[in-house]
PDB file of C-alpha atoms in Angstrom:
ATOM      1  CA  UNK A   1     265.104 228.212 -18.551  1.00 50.00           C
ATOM      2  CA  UNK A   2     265.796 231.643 -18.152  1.00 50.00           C
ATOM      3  CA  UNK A   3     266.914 232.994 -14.790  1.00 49.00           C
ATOM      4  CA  UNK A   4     263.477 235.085 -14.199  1.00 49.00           C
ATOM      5  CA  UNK A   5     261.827 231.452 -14.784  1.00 48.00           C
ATOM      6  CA  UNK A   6     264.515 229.767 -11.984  1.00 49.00           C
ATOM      7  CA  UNK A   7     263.622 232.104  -8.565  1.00 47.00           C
ATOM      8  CA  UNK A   8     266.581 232.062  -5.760  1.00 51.00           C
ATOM      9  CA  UNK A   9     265.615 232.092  -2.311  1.00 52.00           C
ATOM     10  CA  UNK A  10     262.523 230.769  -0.538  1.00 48.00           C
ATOM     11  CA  UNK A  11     259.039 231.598  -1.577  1.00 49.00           C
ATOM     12  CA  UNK A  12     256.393 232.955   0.631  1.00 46.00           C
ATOM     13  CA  UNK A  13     254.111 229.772   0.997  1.00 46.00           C
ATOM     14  CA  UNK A  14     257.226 228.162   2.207  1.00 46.00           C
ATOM     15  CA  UNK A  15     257.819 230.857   4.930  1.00 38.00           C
ATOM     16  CA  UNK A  16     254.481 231.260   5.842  1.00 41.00           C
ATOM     17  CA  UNK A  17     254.640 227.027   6.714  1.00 45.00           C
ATOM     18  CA  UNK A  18     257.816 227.478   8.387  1.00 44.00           C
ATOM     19  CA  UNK A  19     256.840 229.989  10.236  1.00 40.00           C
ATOM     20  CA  UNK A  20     253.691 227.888  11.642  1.00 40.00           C
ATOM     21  CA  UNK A  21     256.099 225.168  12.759  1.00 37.00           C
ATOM     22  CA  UNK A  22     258.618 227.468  14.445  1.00 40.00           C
ATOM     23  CA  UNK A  23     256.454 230.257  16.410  1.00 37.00           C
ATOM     24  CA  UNK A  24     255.070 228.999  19.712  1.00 35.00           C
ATOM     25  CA  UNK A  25     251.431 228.296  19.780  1.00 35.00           C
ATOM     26  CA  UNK A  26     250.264 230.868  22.494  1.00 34.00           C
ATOM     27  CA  UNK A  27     247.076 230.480  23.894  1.00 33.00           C
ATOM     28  CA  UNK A  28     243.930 232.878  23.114  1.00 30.00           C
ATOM     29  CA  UNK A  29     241.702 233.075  25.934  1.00 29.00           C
ATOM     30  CA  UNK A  30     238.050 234.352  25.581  1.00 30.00           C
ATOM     31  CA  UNK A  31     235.705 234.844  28.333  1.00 33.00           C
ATOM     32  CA  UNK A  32     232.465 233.092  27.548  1.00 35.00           C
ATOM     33  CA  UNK A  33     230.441 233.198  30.486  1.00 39.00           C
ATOM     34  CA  UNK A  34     227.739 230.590  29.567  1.00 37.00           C
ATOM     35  CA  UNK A  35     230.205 227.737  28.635  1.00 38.00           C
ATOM     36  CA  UNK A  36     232.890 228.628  31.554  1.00 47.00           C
ATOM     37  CA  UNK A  37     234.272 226.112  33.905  1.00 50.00           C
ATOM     38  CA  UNK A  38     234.066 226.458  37.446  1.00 61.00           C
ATOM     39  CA  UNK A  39     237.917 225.823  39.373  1.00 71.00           C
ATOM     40  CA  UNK A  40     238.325 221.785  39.257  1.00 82.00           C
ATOM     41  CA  UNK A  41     239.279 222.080  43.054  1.00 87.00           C
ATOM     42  CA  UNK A  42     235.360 222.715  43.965  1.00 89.00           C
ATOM     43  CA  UNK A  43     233.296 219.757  43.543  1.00 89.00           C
ATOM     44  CA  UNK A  44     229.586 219.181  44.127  1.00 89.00           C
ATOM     45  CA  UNK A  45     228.066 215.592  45.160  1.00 87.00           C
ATOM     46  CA  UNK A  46     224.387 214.864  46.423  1.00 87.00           C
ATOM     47  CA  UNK A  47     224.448 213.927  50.225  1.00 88.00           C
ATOM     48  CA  UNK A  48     223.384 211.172  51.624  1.00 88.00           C
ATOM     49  CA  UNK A  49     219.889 213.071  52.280  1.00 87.00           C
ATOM     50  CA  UNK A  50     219.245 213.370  48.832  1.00 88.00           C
ATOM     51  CA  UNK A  51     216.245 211.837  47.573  1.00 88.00           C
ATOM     52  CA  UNK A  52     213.503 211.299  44.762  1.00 85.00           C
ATOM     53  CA  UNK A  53     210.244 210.381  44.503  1.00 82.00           C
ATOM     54  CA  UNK A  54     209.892 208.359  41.585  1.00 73.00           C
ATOM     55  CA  UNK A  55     207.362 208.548  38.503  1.00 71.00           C
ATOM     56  CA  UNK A  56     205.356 211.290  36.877  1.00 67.00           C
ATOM     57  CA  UNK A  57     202.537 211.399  38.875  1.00 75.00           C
ATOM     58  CA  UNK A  58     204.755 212.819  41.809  1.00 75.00           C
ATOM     59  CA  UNK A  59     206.076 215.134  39.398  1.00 78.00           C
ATOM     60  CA  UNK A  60     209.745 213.823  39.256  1.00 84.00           C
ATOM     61  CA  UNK A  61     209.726 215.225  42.987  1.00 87.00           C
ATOM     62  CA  UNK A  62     213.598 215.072  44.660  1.00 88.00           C
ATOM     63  CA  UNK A  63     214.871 216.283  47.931  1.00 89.00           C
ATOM     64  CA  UNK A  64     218.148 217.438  47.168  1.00 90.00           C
ATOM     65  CA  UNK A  65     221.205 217.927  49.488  1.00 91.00           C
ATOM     66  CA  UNK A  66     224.025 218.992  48.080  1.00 92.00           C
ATOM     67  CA  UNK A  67     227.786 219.117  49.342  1.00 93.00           C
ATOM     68  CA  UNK A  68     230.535 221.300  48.604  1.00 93.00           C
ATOM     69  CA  UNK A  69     234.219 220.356  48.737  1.00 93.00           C
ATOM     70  CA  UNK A  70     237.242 223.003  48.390  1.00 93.00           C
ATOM     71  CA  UNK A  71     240.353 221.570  47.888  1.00 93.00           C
ATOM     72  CA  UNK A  72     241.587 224.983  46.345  1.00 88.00           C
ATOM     73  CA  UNK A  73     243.453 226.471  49.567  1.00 84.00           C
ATOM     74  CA  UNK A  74     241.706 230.272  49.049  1.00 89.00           C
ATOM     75  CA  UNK A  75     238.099 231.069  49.586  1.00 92.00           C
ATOM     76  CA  UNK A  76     235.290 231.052  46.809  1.00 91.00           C
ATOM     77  CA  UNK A  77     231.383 232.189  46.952  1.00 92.00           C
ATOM     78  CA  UNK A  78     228.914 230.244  44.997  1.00 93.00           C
ATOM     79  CA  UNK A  79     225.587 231.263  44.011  1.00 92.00           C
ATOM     80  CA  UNK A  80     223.035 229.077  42.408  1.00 93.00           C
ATOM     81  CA  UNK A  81     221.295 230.323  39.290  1.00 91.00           C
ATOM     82  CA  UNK A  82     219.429 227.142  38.696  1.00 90.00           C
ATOM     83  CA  UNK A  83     219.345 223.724  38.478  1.00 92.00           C
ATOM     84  CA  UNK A  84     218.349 221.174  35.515  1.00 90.00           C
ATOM     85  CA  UNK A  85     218.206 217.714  34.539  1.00 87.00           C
ATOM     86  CA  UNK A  86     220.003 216.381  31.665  1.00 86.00           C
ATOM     87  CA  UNK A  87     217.100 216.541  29.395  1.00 86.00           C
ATOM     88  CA  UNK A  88     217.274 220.426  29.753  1.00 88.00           C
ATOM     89  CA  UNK A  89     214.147 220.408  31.913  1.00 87.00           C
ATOM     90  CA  UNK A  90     214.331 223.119  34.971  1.00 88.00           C
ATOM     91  CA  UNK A  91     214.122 222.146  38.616  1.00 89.00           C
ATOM     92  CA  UNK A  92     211.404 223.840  40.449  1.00 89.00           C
ATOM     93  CA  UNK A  93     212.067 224.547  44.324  1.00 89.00           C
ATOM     94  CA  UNK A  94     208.688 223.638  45.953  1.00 88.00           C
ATOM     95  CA  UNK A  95     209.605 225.860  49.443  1.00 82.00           C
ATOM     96  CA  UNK A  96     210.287 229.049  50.173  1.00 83.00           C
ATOM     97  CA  UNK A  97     213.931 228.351  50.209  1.00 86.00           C
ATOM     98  CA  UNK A  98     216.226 226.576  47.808  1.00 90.00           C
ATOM     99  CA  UNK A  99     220.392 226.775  46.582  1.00 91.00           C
ATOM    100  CA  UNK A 100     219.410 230.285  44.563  1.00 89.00           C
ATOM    101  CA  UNK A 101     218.584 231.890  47.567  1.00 80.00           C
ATOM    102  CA  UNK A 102     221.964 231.893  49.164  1.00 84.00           C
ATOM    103  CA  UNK A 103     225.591 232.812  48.755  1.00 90.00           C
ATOM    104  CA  UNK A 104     227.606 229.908  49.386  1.00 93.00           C
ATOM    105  CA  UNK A 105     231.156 230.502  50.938  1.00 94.00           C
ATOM    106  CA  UNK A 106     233.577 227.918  50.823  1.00 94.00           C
ATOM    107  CA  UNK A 107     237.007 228.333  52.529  1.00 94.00           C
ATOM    108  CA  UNK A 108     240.114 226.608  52.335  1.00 94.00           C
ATOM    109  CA  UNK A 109     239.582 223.052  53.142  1.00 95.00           C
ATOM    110  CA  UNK A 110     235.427 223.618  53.263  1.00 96.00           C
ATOM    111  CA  UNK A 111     233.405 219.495  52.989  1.00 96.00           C
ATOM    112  CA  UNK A 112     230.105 220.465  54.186  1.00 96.00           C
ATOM    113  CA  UNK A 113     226.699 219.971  52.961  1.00 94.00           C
ATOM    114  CA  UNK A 114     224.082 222.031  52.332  1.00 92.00           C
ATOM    115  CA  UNK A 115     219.853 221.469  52.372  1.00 90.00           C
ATOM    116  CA  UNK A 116     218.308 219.623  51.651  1.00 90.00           C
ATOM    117  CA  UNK A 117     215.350 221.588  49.517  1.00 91.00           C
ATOM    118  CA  UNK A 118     212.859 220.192  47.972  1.00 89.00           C
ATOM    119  CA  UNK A 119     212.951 220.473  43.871  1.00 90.00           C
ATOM    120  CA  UNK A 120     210.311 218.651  41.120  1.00 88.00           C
ATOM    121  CA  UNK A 121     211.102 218.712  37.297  1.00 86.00           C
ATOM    122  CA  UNK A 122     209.261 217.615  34.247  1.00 82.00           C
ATOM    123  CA  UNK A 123     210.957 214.637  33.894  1.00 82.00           C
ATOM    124  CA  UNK A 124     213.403 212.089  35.403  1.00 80.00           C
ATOM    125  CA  UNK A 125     217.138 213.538  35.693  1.00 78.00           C
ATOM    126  CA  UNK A 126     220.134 210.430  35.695  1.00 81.00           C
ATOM    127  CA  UNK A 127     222.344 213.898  35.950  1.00 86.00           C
ATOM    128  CA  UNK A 128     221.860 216.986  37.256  1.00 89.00           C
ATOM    129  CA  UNK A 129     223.187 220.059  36.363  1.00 91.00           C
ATOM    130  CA  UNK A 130     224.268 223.612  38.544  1.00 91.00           C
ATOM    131  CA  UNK A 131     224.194 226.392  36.560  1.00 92.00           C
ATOM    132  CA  UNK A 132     225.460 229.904  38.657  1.00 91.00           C
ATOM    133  CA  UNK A 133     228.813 230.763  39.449  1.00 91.00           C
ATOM    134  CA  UNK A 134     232.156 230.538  41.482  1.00 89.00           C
ATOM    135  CA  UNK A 135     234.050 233.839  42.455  1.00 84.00           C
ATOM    136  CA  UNK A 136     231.788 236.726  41.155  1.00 81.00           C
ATOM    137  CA  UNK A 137     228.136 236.587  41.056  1.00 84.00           C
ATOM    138  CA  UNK A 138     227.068 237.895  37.409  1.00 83.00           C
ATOM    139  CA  UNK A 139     223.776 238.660  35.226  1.00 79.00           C
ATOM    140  CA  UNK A 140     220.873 236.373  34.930  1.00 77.00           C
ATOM    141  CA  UNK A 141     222.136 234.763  31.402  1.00 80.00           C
ATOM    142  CA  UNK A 142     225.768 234.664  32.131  1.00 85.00           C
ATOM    143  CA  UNK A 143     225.929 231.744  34.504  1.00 86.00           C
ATOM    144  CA  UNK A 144     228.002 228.723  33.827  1.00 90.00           C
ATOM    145  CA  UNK A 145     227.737 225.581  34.386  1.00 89.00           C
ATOM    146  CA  UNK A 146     229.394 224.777  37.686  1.00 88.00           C
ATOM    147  CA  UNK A 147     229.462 221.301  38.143  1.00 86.00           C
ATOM    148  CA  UNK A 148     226.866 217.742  37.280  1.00 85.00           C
ATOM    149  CA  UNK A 149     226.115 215.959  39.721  1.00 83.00           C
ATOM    150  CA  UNK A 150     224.768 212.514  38.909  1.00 79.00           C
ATOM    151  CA  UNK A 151     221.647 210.841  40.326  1.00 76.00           C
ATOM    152  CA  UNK A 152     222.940 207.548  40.514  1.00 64.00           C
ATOM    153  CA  UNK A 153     226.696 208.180  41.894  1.00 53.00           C
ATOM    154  CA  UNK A 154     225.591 206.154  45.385  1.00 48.00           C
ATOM    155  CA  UNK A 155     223.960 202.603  43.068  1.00 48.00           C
ATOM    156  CA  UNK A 156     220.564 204.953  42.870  1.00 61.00           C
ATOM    157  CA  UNK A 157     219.371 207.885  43.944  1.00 76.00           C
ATOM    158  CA  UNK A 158     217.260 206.415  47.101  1.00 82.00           C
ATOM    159  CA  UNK A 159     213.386 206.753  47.081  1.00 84.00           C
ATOM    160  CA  UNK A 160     212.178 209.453  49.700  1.00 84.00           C
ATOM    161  CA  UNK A 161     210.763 207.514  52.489  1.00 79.00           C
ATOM    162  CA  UNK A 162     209.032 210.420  54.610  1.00 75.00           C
ATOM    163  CA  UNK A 163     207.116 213.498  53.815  1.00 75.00           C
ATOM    164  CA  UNK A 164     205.299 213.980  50.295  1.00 81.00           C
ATOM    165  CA  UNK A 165     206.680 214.601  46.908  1.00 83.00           C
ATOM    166  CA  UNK A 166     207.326 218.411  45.915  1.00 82.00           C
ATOM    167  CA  UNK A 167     204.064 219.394  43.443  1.00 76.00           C
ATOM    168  CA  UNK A 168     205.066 222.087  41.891  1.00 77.00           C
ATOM    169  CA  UNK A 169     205.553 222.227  37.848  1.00 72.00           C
ATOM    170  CA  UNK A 170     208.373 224.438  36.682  1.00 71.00           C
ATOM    171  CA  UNK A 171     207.498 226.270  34.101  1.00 73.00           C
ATOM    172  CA  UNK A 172     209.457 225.240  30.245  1.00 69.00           C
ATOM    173  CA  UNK A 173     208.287 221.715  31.006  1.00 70.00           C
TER     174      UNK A 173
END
């Protein structure tokens, strides 16, 4: 072999895989809105007014309380974009008043519940899901999902024993 045929040294390929093993791996983050994560220190459960009305011909009809618990130690808003099953199918509020029409502030050691509201979908929900966000309020579209909640957490989800199931179809059903 002749000495141009016999390189000394160390060859690209082998510095570029070298170099993979021996820089760092530093994290890239991107903000992506729509797929964020809410803190892990605010959790959402269904209180123990929550209730459904079972079956289609009540509209998948639930009254929903839902509580708040802040174990982060500083204060955080929440506002409520929307709500959905885990079929995709939206949550219609049946009153004048529901979770998206209120900032929610939660200080340092906050366990409270909020509603209940009454809410009908298109179909039965074994989770549901808060879409909206924690901190800064952003544009319709941007919303995350904040936390699932599911339906039967408590055994089941207990049937609504007073007042009449929430009639009104959201629209995407």
């Amino acid at each position: 072999m002749t000495e141009e045929g016999q390189r000394k040294g160390v060859s690209r390929r082998t510095l570029v895989k070298g170099a993979a093993w021996a820089v760092p791996a530093v994290p890239i983050i991107v903000a992506a809105p729509a797929h964020a994560a809410s803190p892990e220190c605010i959790q959402i459960t269904l209180g123990n007014n929550a209730c459904k009305w079972p079956g289609a011909t009540n509209y998948y009809s639930y009254n929903l309380e839902l509580c708040f618990k802040n174990t982060c130690g500083g204060t955080y808003q929440v506002w409520i974009q929307r709500i959905e099953n885990n079929a995709n199918k939206p949550f219609a509020k049946c009153g004048a008043s529901g979770f998206e029409d209120e900032a929610i502030t939660l200080g340092p050691g906050f366990n409270d519940c909020i509603g209940p509201y009454a809410y009908s979908s298109c179909s039965s929900a074994s989770t549901i899901r808060i879409y909206g966000w924690v901190g800064v309020k952003g544009a319709a579209g941007t919303e995350y999902l904040i936390d699932e909640v599911a339906t039967s957490g408590r055994a089941e989800l207990a049937d609504c024993s007073n007042g009449t199931p929430c009639k009104a179809l959201p629209t995407g059903c």
